[in-house]
Short mmCIF file of C-alpha atoms in Angstrom, two decimals:
data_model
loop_
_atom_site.label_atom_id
_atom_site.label_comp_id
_atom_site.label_asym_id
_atom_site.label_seq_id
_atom_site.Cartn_x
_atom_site.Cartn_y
_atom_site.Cartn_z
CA UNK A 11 1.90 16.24 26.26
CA UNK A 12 1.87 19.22 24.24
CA UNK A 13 3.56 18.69 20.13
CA UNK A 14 6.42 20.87 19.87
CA UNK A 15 7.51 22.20 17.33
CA UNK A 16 9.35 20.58 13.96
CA UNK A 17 12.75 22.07 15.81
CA UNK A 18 14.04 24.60 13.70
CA UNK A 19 17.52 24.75 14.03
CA UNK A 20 19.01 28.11 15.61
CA UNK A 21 21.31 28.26 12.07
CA UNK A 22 18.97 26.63 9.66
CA UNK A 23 21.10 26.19 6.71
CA UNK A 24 18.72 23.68 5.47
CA UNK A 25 21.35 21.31 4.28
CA UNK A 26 20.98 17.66 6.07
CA UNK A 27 23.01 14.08 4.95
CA UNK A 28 21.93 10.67 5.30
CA UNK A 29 24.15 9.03 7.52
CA UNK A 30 24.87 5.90 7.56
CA UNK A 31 22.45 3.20 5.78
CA UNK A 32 22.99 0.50 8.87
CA UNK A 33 22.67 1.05 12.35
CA UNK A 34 26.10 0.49 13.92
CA UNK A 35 27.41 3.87 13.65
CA UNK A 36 26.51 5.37 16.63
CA UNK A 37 29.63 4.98 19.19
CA UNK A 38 31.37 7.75 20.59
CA UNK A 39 34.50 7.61 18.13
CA UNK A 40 31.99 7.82 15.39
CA UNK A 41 30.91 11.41 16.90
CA UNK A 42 34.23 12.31 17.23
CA UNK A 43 35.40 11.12 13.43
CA UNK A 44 32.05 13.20 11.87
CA UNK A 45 30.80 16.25 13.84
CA UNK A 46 33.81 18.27 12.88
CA UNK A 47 32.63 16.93 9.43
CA UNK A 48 29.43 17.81 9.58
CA UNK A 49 30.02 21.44 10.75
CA UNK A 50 32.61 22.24 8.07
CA UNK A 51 29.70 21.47 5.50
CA UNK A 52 27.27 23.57 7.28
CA UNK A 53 24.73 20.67 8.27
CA UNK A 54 21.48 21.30 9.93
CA UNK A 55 19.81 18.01 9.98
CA UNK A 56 21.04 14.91 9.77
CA UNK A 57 18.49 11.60 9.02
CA UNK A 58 19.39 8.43 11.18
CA UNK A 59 18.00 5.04 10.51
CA UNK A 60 17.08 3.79 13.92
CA UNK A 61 16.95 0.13 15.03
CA UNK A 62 14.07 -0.96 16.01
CA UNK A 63 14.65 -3.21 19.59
CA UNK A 64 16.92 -0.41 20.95
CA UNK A 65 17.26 3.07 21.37
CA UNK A 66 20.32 4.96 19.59
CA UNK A 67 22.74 5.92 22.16
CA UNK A 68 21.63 9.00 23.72
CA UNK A 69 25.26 10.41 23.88
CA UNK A 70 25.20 10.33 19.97
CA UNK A 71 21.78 12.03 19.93
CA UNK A 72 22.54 14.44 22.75
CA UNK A 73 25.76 15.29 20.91
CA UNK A 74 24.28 16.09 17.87
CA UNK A 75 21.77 18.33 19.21
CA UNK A 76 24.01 20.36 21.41
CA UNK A 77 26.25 20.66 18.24
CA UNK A 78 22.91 22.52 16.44
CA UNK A 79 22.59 19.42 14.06
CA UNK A 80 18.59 18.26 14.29
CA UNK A 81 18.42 14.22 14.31
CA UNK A 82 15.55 13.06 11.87
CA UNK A 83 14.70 9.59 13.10
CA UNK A 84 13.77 6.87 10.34
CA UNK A 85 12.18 3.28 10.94
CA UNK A 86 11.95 2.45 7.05
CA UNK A 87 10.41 -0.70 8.01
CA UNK A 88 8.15 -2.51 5.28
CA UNK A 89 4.59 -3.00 6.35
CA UNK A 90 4.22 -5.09 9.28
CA UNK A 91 7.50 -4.93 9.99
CA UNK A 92 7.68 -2.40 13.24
CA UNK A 93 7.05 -3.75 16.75
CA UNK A 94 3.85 -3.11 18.47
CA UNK A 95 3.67 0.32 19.73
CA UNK A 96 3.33 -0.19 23.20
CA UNK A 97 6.68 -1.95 22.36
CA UNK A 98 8.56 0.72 20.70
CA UNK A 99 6.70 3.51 23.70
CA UNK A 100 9.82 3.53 25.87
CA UNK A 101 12.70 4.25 22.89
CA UNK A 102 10.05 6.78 21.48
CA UNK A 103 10.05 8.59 25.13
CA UNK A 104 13.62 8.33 25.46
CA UNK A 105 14.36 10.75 21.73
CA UNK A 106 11.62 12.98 23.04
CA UNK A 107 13.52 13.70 25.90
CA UNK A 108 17.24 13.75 24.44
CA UNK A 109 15.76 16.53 21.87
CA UNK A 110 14.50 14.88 18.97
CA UNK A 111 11.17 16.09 17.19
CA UNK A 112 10.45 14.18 14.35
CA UNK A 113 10.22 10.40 13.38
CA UNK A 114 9.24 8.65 9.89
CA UNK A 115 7.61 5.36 10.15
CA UNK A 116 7.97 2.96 7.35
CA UNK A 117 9.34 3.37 3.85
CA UNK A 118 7.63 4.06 0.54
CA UNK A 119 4.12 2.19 0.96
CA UNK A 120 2.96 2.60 -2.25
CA UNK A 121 5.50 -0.01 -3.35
CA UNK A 122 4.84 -3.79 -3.92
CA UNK A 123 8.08 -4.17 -2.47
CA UNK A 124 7.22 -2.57 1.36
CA UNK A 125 4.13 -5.54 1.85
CA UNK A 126 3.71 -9.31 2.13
CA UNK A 127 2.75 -10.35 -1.24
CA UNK A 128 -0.11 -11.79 0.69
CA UNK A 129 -1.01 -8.25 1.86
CA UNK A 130 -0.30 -6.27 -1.64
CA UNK A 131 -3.50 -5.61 -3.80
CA UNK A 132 -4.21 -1.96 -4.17
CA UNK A 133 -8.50 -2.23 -3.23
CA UNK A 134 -7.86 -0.35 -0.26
CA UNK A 135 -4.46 -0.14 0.21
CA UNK A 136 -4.15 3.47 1.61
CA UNK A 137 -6.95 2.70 4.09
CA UNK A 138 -4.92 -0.58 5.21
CA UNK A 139 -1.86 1.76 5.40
CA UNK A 140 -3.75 3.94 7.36
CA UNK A 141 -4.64 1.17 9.72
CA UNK A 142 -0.53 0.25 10.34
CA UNK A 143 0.28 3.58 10.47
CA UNK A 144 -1.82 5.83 12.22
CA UNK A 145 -1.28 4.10 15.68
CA UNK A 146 2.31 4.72 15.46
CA UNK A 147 1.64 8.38 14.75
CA UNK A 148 -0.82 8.98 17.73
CA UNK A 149 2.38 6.86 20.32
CA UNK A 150 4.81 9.92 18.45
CA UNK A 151 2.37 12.85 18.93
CA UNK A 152 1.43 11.47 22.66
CA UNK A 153 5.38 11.67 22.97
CA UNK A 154 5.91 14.91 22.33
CA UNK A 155 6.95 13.82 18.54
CA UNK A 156 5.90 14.72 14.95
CA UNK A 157 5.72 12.22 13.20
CA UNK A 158 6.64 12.64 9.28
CA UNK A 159 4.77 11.24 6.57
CA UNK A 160 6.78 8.15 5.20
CA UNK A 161 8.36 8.69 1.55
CA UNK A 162 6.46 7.13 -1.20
CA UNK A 163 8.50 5.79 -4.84
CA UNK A 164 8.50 8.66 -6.83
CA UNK A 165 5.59 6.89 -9.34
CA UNK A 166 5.85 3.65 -7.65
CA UNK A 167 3.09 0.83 -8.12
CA UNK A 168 0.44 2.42 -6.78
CA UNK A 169 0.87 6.06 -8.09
CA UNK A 170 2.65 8.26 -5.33
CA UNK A 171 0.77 11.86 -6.15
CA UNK A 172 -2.38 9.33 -6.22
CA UNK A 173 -1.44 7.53 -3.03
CA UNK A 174 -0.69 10.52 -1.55
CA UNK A 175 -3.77 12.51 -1.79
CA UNK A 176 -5.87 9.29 -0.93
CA UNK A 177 -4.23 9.31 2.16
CA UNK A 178 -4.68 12.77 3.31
CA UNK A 179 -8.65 12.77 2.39
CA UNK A 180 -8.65 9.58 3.97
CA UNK A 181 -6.56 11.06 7.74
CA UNK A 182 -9.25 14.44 7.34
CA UNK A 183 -12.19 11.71 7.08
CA UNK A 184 -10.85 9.86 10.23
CA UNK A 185 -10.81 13.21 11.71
CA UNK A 186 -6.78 12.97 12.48
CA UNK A 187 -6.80 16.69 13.48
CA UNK A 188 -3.89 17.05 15.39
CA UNK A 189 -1.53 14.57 13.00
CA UNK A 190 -3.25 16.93 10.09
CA UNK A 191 -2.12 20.24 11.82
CA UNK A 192 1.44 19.22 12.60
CA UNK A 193 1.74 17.53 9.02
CA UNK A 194 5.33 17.51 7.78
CA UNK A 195 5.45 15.62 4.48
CA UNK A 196 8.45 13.65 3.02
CA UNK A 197 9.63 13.58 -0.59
CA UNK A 198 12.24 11.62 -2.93
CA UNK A 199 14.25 14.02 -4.46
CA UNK A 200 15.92 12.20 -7.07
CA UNK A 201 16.66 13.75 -10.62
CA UNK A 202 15.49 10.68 -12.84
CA UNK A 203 17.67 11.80 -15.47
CA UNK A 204 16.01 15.01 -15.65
CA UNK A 205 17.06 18.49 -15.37
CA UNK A 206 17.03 20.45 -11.73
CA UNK A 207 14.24 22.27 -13.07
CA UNK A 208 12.17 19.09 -14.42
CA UNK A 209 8.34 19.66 -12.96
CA UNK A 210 8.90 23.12 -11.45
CA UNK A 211 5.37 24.99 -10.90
CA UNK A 212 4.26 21.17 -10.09
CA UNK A 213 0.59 20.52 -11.90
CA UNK A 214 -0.45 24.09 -12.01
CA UNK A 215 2.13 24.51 -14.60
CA UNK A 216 2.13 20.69 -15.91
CA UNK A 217 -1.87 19.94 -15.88
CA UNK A 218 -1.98 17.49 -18.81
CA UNK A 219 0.70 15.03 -16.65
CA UNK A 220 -1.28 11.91 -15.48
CA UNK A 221 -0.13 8.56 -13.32
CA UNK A 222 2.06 6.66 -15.63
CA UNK A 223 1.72 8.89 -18.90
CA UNK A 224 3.38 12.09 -19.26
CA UNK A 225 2.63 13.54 -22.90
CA UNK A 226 5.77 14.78 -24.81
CA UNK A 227 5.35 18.34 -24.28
CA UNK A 228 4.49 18.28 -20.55
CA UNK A 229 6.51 17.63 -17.60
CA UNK A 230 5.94 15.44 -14.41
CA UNK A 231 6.72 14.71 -10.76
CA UNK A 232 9.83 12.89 -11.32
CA UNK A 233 12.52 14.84 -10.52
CA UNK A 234 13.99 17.20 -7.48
CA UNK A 235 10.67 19.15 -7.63
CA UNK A 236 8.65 16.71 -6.61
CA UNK A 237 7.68 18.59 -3.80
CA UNK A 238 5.64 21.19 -5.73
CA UNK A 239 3.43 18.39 -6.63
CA UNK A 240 3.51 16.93 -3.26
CA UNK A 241 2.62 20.63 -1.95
CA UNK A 242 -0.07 21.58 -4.65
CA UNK A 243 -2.22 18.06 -3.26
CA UNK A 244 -1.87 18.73 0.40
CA UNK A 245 -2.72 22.69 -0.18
CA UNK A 246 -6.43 21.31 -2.27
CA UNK A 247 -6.94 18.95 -0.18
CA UNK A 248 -5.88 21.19 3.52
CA UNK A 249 -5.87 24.73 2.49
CA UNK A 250 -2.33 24.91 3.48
CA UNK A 251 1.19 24.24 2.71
CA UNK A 252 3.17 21.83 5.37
CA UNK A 253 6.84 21.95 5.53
CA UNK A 254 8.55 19.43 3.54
CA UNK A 255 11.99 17.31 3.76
CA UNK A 256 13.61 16.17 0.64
CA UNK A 257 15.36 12.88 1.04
CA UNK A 258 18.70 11.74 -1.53
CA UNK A 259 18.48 14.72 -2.52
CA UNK A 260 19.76 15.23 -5.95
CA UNK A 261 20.44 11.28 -6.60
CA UNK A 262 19.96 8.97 -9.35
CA UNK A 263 18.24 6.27 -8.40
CA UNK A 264 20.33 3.88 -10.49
CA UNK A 265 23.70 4.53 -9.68
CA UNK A 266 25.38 3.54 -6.68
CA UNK A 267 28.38 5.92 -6.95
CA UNK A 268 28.79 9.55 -6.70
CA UNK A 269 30.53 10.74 -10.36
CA UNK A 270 31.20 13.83 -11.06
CA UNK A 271 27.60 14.38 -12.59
CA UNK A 272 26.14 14.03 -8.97
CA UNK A 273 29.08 16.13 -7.49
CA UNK A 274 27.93 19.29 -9.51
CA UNK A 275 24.47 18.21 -9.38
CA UNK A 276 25.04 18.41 -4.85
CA UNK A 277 26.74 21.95 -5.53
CA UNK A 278 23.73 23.34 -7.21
CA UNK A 279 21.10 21.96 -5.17
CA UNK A 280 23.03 23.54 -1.76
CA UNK A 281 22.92 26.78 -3.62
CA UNK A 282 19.39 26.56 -4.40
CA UNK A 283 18.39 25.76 -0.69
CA UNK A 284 20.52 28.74 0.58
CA UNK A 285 18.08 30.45 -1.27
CA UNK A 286 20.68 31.55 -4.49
CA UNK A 287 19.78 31.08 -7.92
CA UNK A 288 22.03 28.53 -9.61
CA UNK A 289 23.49 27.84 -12.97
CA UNK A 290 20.07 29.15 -14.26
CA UNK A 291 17.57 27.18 -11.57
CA UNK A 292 15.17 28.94 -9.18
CA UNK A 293 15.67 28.52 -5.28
CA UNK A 294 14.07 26.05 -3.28
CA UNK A 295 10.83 27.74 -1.57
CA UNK A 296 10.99 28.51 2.18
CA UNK A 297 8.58 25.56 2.47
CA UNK A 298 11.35 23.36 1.75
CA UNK A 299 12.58 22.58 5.31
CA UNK A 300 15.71 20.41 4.74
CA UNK A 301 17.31 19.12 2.04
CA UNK A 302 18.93 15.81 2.87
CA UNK A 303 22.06 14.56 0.50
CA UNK A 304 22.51 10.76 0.30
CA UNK A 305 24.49 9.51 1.96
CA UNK A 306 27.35 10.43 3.68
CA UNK A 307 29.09 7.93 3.72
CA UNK A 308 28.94 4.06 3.40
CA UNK A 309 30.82 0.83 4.41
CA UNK A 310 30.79 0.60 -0.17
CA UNK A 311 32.77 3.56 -0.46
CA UNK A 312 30.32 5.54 -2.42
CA UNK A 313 28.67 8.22 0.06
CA UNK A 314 30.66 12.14 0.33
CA UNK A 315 32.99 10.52 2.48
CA UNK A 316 34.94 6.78 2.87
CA UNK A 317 34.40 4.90 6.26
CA UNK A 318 37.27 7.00 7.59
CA UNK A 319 36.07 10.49 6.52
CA UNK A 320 38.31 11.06 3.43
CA UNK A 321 36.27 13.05 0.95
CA UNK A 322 35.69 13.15 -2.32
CA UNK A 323 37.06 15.36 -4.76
CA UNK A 324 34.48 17.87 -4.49
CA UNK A 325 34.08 18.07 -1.19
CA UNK A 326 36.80 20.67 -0.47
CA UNK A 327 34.47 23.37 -3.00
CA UNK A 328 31.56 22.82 -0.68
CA UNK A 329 33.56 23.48 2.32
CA UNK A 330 35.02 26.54 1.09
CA UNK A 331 31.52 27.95 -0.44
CA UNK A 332 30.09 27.38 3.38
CA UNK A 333 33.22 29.05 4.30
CA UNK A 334 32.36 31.94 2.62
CA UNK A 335 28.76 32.35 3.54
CA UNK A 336 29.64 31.52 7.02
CA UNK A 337 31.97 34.99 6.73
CA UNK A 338 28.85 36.45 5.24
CA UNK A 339 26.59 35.94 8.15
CA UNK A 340 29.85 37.05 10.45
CA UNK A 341 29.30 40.44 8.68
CA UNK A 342 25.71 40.42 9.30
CA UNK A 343 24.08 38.13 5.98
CA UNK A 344 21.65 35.56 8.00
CA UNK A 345 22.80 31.90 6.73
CA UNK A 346 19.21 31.05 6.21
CA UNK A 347 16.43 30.30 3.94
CA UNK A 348 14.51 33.02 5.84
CA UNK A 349 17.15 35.96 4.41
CA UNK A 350 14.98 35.27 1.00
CA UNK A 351 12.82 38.42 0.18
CA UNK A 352 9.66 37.08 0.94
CA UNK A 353 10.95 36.06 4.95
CA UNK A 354 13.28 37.82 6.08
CA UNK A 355 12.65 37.07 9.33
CA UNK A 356 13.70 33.93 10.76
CA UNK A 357 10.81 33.60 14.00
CA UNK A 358 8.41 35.30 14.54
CA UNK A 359 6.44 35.15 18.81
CA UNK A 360 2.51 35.99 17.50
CA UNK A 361 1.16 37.73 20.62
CA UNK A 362 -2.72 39.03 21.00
CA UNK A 363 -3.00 42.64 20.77
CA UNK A 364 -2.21 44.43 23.57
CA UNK A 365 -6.23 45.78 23.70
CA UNK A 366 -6.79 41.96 24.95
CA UNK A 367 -4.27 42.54 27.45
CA UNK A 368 -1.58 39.97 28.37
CA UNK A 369 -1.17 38.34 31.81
CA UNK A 370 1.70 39.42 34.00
CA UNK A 371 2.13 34.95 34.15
CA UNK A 372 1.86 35.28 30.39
CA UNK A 373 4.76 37.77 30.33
CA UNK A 374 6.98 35.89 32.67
CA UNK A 375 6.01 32.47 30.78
CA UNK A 376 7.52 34.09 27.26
CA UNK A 377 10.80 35.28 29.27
CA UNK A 378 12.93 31.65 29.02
CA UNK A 379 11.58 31.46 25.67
CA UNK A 380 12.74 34.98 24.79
CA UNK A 381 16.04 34.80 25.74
CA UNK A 382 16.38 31.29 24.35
CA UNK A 383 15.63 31.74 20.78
CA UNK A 384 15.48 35.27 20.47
CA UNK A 385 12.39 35.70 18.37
CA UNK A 386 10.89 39.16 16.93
CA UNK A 387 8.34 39.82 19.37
CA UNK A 388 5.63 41.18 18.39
CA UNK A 389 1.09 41.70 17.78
CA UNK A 390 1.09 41.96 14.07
CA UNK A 391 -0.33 39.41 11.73
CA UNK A 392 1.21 40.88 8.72
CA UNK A 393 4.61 41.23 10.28
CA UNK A 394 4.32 37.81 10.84
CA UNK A 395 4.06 36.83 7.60
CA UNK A 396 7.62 37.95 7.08
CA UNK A 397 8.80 34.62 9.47
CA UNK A 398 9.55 31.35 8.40
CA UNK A 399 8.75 30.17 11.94
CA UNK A 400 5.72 31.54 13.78
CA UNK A 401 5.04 30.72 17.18
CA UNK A 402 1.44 32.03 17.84
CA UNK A 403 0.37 32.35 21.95
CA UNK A 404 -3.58 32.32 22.27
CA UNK A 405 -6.54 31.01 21.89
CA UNK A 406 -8.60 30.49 18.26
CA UNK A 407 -10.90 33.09 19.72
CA UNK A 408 -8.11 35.28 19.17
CA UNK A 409 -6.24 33.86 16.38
CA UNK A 410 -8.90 31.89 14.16
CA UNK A 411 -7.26 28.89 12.52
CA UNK A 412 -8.46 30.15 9.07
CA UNK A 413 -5.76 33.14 9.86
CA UNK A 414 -3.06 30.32 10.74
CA UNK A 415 -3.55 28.22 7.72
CA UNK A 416 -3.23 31.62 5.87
CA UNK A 417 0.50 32.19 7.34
CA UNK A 418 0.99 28.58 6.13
CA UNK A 419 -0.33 29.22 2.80
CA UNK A 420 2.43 31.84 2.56
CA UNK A 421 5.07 29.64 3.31
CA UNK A 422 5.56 29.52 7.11
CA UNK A 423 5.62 26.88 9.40
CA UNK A 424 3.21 28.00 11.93
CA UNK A 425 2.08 26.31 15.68
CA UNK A 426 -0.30 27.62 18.27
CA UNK A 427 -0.11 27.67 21.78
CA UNK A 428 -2.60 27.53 23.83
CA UNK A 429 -4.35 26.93 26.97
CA UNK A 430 -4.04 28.27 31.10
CA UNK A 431 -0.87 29.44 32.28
CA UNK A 432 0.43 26.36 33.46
CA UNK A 433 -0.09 24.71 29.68
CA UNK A 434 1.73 27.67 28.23
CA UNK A 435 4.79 27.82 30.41
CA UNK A 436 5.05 23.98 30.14
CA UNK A 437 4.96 24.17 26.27
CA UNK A 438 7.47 26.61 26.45
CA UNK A 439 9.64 25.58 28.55
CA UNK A 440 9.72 22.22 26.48
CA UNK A 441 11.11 23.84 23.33
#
């Protein structure tokens, strides 16, 4: 089966929650209590932790995606800990076909924590992660999945930026091509006491910082950045930039609760992934692909929301700023990342010039897709490069991949399809 795409949402706000931190929230009077929530705060994406003997119901699923809310599915199991995947094949299937596109398996391997104490010792460890993980990722791509790569502690026992680039050297060396071209990293977004802007520029700017010593006058990976650095070592190590997702976004890893420190800090992070400047700190680049706040509510009392969906105090400011840009995009302002200077389109259909000459089976296959997502249609390269999204339709005789990973370098979240016209009009018609 053909990988879609990461699933853009039609009204990518960018701004995703955490729902949830068990797995019994996923009735039908649960959709009823937070959809309405969710829309009021202008939610894109929203990060479920799955079990791992049963599917989520597919009326929750099914109701968040016809709502325009992307499900990000999460099995933060510690090493060892998934079923087999000829075990987990059927439930993976099942979110493929309800609408789901991506899936993170496991939970911060670099961390003593996530492995057997029998299994811990860091000679080899990436290539033992490697050996858990990849068959999981081959059973999501297979599926029609992409699977995201797991969030690593920020530092962590075995240095994340380290672990990290070990890992992708490691996936090009094992010649994991297609998990390497539909790479979506993940990140932990937490402020460790640091300001928003902590690590901005990520080592190009900050070249002296090293695993576990950071000189006084130099800044690290530790704070809501973190995905520059994350970036900068798939970009030397790939030659191009894959979308990322930050996760508890804007938390402090040692506090439970949400004061009013983390309220303001929430406020300024939506701001800077709508793509605004805020309180002094540069936007989020379009590479960013969701920002997810933690959580959204607990059975403790200390997520945006109680059990019941009372808010917190600062809840009602959010609403009424998405309010407000919601009116904006009435009168024509796009609520997206992609109304930022350097996209201003939102997707972009890549077709091969019209010298190559397009098949009347190629024209009808791009019709459903068309009128679905109403893309700018188009034979340009360089208009292209104005998209966040990119859908490119041909060959790499007529689109070498060195010009793909050059609309990624710019920021885009590019996929190619490819293949006779029965391929095509199937991968379209699955999106």
């Amino acid at each position: 089966m053909t990988v879609k795409s990461p699933g853009l949402p039609i009204r990518n706000s960018r701004f995703g929650f955490h729902y949830f931190e068990d797995d019994t929230h996923f009735r039908e009077h649960d959709l009823t209590i937070w959809l309405p929530i969710l829309k009021t705060l202008g939610t894109s994406w929203l990060l479920l932790r799955c079990p791992f003997n049963r599917a989520i119901p597919e009326s929750f699923i099914t109701g968040l995606v016809e709502a325009g809310i992307e499900p990000i599915l999460q099995l933060p199991a510690a090493m060892d800990g998934l079923p087999a995947p000829l075990e987990l094949e059927p439930i993976i299937s099942a979110y493929q076909r309800w609408g789901c596109h991506l899936i993170i398996f496991y939970d911060q391997p670099n961390s003593r924590q996530a492995w057997k104490s029998t299994g811990w010792t860091q000679d080899d460890l990436v290539e033992r992660f490697l050996d858990h993980y990849l068959p999981y990722t081959s059973l999501a791509l297979q599926n029609g999945l992409i699977p995201v790569f797991p969030p690593l502690l920020p530092g962590g026992d075995y240095w994340d930026t380290a672990f990290l680039r070990t890992a992708l050297e490691a996936m090009e060396r094992r010649k994991q091509n297609q998990l390497l071209d539909n790479l979506v990293l993940s990140a932990y977004a937490w402020t460790h006491g640091h300001t928003l802007d902590w690590g901005a520029g990520g080592p190009e700017r900050w070249p002296d910082a090293r695993p576990y010593f950071t000189p006084s006058d130099t800044q690290d990976h530790l704070g809501i950045r973190i995905a520059d650095w994350y970036q900068a070592i798939a970009n030397a190590v790939l030659q191009h930039t894959p979308p990322t997702i930050l996760l508890q976004l804007g938390r402090q890893p040692d506090s439970l609760s949400i004061p009013e420190s983390i309220a303001k800090t929430s406020l300024t992070c939506g701001r800077m992934l709508n793509g605004e400047e805020s309180s002094g700190f540069e936007p989020f680049p379009t590479s960013i692909l969701a920002g997810m706040f933690w959580p959204l509510s607990t059975t403790q009392g200390t997520g945006w929301f109680s059990t019941d969906g009372s808010p917190q105090g600062f809840i009602a400011e959010w609403q009424s700023w998405v309010q407000n840009i919601n009116q904006q995009s009435a009168t024509g302002k796009n609520f997206s990342p992609a109304s930022t200077t350097d996209h201003p389109l939102g997707h972009y259909l890549l077709l091969p010039h019209p010298d190559a000459g397009l098949f009347d089976w190629q024209w009808e296959a791009i019709r459903p897709f068309v009128r679905k997502y109403s893309p700018t249609v188009g034979f340009s390269v360089l208009e292209a490069t104005l998209a966040v999204h990119i859908t490119v339709l041909g060959s790499e005789e007529e689109f070498p991949e060195e010009i793909l990973n050059q609309l990624r370098a710019n920021g885009s979240w590019v996929e190619r399809i490819s293949g006779n016209g029965t391929d095509v009009a199937t991968s379209l018609a699955e999106r």
